[in-house]
CSV table of C-alpha atoms and ligand atoms in Angstrom, one decimal:
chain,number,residue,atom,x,y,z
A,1,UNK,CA,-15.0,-20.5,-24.9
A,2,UNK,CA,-13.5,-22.7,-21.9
A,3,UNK,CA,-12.1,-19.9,-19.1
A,4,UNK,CA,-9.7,-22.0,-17.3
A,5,UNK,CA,-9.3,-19.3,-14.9
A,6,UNK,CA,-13.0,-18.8,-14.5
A,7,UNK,CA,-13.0,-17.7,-10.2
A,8,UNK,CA,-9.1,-17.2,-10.1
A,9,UNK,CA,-8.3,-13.8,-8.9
A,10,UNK,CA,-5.0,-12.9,-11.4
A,11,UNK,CA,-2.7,-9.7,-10.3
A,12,UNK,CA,-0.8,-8.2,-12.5
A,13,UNK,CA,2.3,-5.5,-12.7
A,14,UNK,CA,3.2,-4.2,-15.6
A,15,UNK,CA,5.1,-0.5,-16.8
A,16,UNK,CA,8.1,1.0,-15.2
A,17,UNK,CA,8.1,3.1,-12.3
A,18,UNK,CA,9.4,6.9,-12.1
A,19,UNK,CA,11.3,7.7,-9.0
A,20,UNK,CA,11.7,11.8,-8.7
A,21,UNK,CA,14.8,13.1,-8.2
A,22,UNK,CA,13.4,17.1,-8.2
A,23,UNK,CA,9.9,18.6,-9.3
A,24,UNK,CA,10.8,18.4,-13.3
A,25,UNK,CA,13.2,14.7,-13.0
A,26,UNK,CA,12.9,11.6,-12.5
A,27,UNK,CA,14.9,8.1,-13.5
A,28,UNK,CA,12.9,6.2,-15.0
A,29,UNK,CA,13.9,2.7,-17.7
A,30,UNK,CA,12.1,1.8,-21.2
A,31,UNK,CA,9.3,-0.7,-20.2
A,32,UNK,CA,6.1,0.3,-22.4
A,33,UNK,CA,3.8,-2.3,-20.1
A,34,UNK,CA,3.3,-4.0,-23.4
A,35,UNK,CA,4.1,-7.2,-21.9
A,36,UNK,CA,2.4,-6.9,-18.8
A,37,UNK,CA,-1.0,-5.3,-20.7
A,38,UNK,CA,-1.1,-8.6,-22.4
A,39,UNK,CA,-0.7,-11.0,-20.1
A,40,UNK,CA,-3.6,-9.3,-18.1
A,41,UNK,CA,-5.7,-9.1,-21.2
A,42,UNK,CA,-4.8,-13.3,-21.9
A,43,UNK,CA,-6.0,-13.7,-18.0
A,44,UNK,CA,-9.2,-11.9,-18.5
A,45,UNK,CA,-9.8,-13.6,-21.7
A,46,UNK,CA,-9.7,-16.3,-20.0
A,47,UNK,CA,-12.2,-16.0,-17.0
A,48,UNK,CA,-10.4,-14.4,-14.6
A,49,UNK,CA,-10.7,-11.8,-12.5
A,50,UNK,CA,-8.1,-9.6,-13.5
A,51,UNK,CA,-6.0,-6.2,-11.6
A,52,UNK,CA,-3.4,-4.7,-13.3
A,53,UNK,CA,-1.1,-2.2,-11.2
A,54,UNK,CA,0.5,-0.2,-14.4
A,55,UNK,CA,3.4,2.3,-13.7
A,56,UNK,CA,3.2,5.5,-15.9
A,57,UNK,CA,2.7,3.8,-19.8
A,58,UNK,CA,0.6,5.2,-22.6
A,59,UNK,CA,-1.8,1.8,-23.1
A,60,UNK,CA,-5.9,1.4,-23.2
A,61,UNK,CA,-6.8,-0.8,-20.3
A,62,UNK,CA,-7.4,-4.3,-21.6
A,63,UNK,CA,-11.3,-4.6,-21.6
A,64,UNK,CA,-13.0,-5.9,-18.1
A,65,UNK,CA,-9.8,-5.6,-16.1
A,66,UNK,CA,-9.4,-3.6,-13.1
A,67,UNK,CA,-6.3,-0.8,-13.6
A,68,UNK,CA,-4.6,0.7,-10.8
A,69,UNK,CA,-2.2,3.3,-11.6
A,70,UNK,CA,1.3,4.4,-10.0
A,71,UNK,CA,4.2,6.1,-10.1
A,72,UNK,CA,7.1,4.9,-8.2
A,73,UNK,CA,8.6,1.8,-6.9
A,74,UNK,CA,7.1,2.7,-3.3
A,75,UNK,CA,3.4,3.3,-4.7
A,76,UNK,CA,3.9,-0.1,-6.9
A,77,UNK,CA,4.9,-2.1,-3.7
A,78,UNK,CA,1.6,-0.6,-1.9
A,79,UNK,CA,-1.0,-0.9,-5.1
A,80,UNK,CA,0.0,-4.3,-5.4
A,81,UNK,CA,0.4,-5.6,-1.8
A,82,UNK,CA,-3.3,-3.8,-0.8
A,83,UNK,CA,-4.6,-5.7,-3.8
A,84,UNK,CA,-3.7,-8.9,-2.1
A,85,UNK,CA,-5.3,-11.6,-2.1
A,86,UNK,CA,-5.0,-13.0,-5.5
A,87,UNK,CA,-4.6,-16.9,-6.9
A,88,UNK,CA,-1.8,-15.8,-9.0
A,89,UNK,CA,0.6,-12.8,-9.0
A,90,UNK,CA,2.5,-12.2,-12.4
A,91,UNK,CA,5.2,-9.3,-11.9
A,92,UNK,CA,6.0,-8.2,-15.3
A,93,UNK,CA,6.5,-4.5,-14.4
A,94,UNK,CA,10.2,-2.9,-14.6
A,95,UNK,CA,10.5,-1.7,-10.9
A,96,UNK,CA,13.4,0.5,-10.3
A,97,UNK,CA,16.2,-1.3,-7.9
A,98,UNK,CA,16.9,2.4,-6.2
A,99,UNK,CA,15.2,5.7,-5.9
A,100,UNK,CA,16.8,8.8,-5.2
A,101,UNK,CA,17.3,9.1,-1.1
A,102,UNK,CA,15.6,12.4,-1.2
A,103,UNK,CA,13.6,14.4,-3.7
A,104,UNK,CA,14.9,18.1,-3.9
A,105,UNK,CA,12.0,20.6,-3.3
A,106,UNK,CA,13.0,22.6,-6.0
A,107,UNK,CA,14.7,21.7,-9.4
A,108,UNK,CA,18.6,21.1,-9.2
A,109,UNK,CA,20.3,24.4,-10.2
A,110,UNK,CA,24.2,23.7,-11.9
A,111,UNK,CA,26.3,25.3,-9.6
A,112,UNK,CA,29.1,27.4,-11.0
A,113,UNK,CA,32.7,25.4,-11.2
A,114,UNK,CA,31.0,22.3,-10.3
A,115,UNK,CA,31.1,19.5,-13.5
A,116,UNK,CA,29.6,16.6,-11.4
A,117,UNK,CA,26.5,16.2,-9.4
A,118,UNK,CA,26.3,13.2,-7.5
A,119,UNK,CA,22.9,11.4,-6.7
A,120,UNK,CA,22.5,8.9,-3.5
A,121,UNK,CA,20.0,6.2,-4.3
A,122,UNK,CA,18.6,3.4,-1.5
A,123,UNK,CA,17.2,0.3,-2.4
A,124,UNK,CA,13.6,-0.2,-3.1
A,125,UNK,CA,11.9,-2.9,-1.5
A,126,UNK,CA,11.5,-5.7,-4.0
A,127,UNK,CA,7.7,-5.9,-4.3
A,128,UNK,CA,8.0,-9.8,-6.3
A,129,UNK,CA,10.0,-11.2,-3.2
A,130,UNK,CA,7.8,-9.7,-0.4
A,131,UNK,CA,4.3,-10.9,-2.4
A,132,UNK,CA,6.0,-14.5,-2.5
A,133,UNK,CA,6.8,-14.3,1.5
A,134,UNK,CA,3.6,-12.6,2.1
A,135,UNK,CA,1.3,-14.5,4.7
A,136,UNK,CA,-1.2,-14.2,1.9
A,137,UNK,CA,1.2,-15.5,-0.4
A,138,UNK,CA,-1.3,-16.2,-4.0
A,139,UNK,CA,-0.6,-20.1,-5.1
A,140,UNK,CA,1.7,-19.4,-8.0
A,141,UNK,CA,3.9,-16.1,-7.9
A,142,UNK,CA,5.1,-15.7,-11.3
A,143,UNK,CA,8.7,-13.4,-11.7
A,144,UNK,CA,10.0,-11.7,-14.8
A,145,UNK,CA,13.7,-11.4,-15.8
A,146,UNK,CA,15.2,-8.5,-17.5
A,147,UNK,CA,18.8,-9.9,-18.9
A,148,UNK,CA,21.8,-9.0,-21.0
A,149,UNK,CA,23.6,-11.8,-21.1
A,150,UNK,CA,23.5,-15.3,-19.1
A,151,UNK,CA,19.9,-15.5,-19.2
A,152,UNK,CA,19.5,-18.6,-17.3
A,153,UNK,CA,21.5,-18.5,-14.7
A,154,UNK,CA,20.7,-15.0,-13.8
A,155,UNK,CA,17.4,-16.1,-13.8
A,156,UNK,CA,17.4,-18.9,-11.9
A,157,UNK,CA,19.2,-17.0,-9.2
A,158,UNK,CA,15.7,-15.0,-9.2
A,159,UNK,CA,13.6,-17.9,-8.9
A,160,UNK,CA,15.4,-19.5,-6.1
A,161,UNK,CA,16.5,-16.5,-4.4
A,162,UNK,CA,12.9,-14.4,-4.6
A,163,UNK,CA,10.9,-17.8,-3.8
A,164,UNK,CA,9.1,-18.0,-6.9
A,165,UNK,CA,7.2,-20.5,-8.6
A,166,UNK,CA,7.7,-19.6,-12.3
A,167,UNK,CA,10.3,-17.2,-13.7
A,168,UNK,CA,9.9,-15.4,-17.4
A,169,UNK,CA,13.2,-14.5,-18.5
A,170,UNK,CA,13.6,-12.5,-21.7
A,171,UNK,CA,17.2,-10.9,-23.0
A,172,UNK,CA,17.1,-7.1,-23.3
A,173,UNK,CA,19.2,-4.8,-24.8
A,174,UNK,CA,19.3,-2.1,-27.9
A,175,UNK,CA,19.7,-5.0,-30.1
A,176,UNK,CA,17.6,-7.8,-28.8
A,177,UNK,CA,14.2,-6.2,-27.1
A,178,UNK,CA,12.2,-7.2,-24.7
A,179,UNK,CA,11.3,-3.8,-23.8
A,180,UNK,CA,9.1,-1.4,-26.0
A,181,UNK,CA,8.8,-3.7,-29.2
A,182,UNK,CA,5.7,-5.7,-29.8
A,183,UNK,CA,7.5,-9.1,-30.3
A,184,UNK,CA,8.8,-10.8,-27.7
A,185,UNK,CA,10.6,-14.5,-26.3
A,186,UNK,CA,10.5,-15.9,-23.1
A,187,UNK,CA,12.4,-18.3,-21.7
A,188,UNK,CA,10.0,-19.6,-18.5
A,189,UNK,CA,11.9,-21.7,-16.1
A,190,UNK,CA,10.6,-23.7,-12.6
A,191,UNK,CA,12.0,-25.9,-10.3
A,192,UNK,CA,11.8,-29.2,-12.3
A,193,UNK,CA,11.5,-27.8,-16.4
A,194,UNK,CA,11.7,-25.0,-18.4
A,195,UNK,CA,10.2,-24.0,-21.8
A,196,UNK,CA,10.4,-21.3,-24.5
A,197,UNK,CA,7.3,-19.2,-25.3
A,198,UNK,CA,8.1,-17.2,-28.9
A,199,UNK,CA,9.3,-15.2,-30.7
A,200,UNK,CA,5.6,-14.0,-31.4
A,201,UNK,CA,3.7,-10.8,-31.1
A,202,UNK,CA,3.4,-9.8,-27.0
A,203,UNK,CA,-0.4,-10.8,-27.6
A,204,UNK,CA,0.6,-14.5,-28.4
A,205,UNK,CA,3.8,-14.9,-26.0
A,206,UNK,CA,1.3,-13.5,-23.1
A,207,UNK,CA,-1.3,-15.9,-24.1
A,208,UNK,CA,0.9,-18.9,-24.1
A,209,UNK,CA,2.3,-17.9,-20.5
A,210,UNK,CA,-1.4,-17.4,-19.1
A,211,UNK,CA,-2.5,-21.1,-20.4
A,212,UNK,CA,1.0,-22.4,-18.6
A,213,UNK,CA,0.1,-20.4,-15.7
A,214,UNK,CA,-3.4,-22.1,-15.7
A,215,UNK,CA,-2.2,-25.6,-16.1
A,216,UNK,CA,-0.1,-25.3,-13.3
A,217,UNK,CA,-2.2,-23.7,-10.5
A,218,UNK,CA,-3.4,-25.8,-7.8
A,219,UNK,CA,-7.2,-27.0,-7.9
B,4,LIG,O1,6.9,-3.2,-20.8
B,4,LIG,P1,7.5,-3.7,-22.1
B,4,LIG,O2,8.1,-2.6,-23.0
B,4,LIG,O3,6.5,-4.6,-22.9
B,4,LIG,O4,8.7,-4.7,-21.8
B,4,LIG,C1,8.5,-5.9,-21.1
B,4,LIG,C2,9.6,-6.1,-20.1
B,4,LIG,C3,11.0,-6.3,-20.7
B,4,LIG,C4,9.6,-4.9,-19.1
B,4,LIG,C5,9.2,-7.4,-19.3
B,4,LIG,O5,9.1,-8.5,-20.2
B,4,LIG,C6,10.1,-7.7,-18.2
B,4,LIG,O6,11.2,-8.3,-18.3
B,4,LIG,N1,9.8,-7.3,-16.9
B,4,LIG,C7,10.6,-7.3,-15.7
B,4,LIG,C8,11.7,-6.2,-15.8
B,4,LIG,C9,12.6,-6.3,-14.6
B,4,LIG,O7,12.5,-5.4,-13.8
B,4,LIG,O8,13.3,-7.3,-14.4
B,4,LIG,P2,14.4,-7.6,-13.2
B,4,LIG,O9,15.2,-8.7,-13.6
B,4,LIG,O10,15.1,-6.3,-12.9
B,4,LIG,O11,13.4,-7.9,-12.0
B,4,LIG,C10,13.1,-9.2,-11.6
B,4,LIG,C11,11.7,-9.3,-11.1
B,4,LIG,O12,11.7,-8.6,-9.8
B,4,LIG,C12,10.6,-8.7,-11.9
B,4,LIG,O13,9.5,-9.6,-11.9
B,4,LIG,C13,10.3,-7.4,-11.3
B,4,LIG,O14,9.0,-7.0,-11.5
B,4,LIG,C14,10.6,-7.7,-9.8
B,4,LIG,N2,11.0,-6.5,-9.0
B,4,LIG,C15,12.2,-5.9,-9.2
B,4,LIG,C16,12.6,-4.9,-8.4
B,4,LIG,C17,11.7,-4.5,-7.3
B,4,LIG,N3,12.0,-3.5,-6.5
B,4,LIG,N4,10.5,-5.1,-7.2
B,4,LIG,C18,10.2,-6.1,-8.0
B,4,LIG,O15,9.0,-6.6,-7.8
């Protein structure tokens, strides 16, 4: 078997993260860390070294791979920036934008007359944009996109904007996926090109991004 990323260190995000709001709630969003499992799986299979920062998901750790779990946004941005360096960083995790500004002690009682409860939230800090302005910045920092509608241009903003080098975009939704299913299609854009990976299994999309990935890291 060639491993094309035979003595590449590959970091990898994948899950969503929890942000408490009291001891029993938290927000959370619907990413399985199918997508992310795989691509770590794909890098691994082919020679790397391979750590995977998973948020809470219900997944076997791909064989050979290093597995660091977390919680929230905050414990994501610290798992994955004290697991700098790395020759490639592939954020494929569903970070939440904003966390609750303060977790109540106890749980939230309804108060009598009151219909409304209103939650303050402060940004997170964005973990993809800080690894890709880090001083030990990883040669190709790969973005996801999580889109509704107006795929590429949101996702262009992203690549530009966060400083990336390659950004997945895939359209999510009730209707079209992305999150939870097995299948999956990426739209992968870069500076100068783009290409489509799928629709195929997660397994196959992941495999296909890896190998692009590899063909486009520096010597
Ligand atoms: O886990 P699955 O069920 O298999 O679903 C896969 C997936 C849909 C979650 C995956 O393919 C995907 O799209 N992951 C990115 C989801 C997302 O948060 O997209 P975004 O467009 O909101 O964020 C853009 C990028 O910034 C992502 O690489 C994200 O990891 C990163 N980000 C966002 C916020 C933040 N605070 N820190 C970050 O690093």
């Amino acid at each position: 078997m060639s491993a094309p990323l035979s003595g590449r260190r590959v970091l990898v995000s994948a899950g969503p993260t929890y942000e408490d709001i009291d001891p029993v709630r938290f927000l959370g969003n619907r990413s399985s860390g199918k997508m992310g499992f795989a691509i770590a799986a794909a890098a691994r299979a082919r020679g790397a070294e391979v750590v995977l920062v998973a948020g809470p998901v219900h997944l076997d750790t791909p064989d050979g791979v290093r597995r660091i779990d977390v919680r929230s946004a905050a414990q994501m941005h610290a798992a994955v920036v004290g697991a700098l360096p790395a020759d490639v960083y592939i954020g494929a995790a569903a970070v939440a934008d904003f966390t609750p500004r303060q977790v109540s002690a106890h749980k939230i009682k309804k108060t009598a007359g009151s219909e409304t409860l209103v939650l303050e939230l402060v940004r997170t800090t964005d973990v993809l944009a800080e690894v890709a302005a880090h001083r030990q910045r990883p040669a190709l920092v790969v973005g996801f996109a999580a889109e509704t509608h107006d795929v590429e241009r949101y996702a262009r903003g992203k690549l530009a904007s966060k400083r990336l080098d390659l950004i997945a975009a895939n359209l999510v939704g009730a209707a079209e996926g992305g999150f939870e299913r097995d299948d999956n299609t990426l739209h992968v854009y870069w500076d100068s090109g783009e290409c489509r990976l799928g629709p195929a299994s997660k397994h196959e999309v992941a495999a296909a991004l890896v190998d692009l990935v590899a063909r486009r890291l520096p010597a």
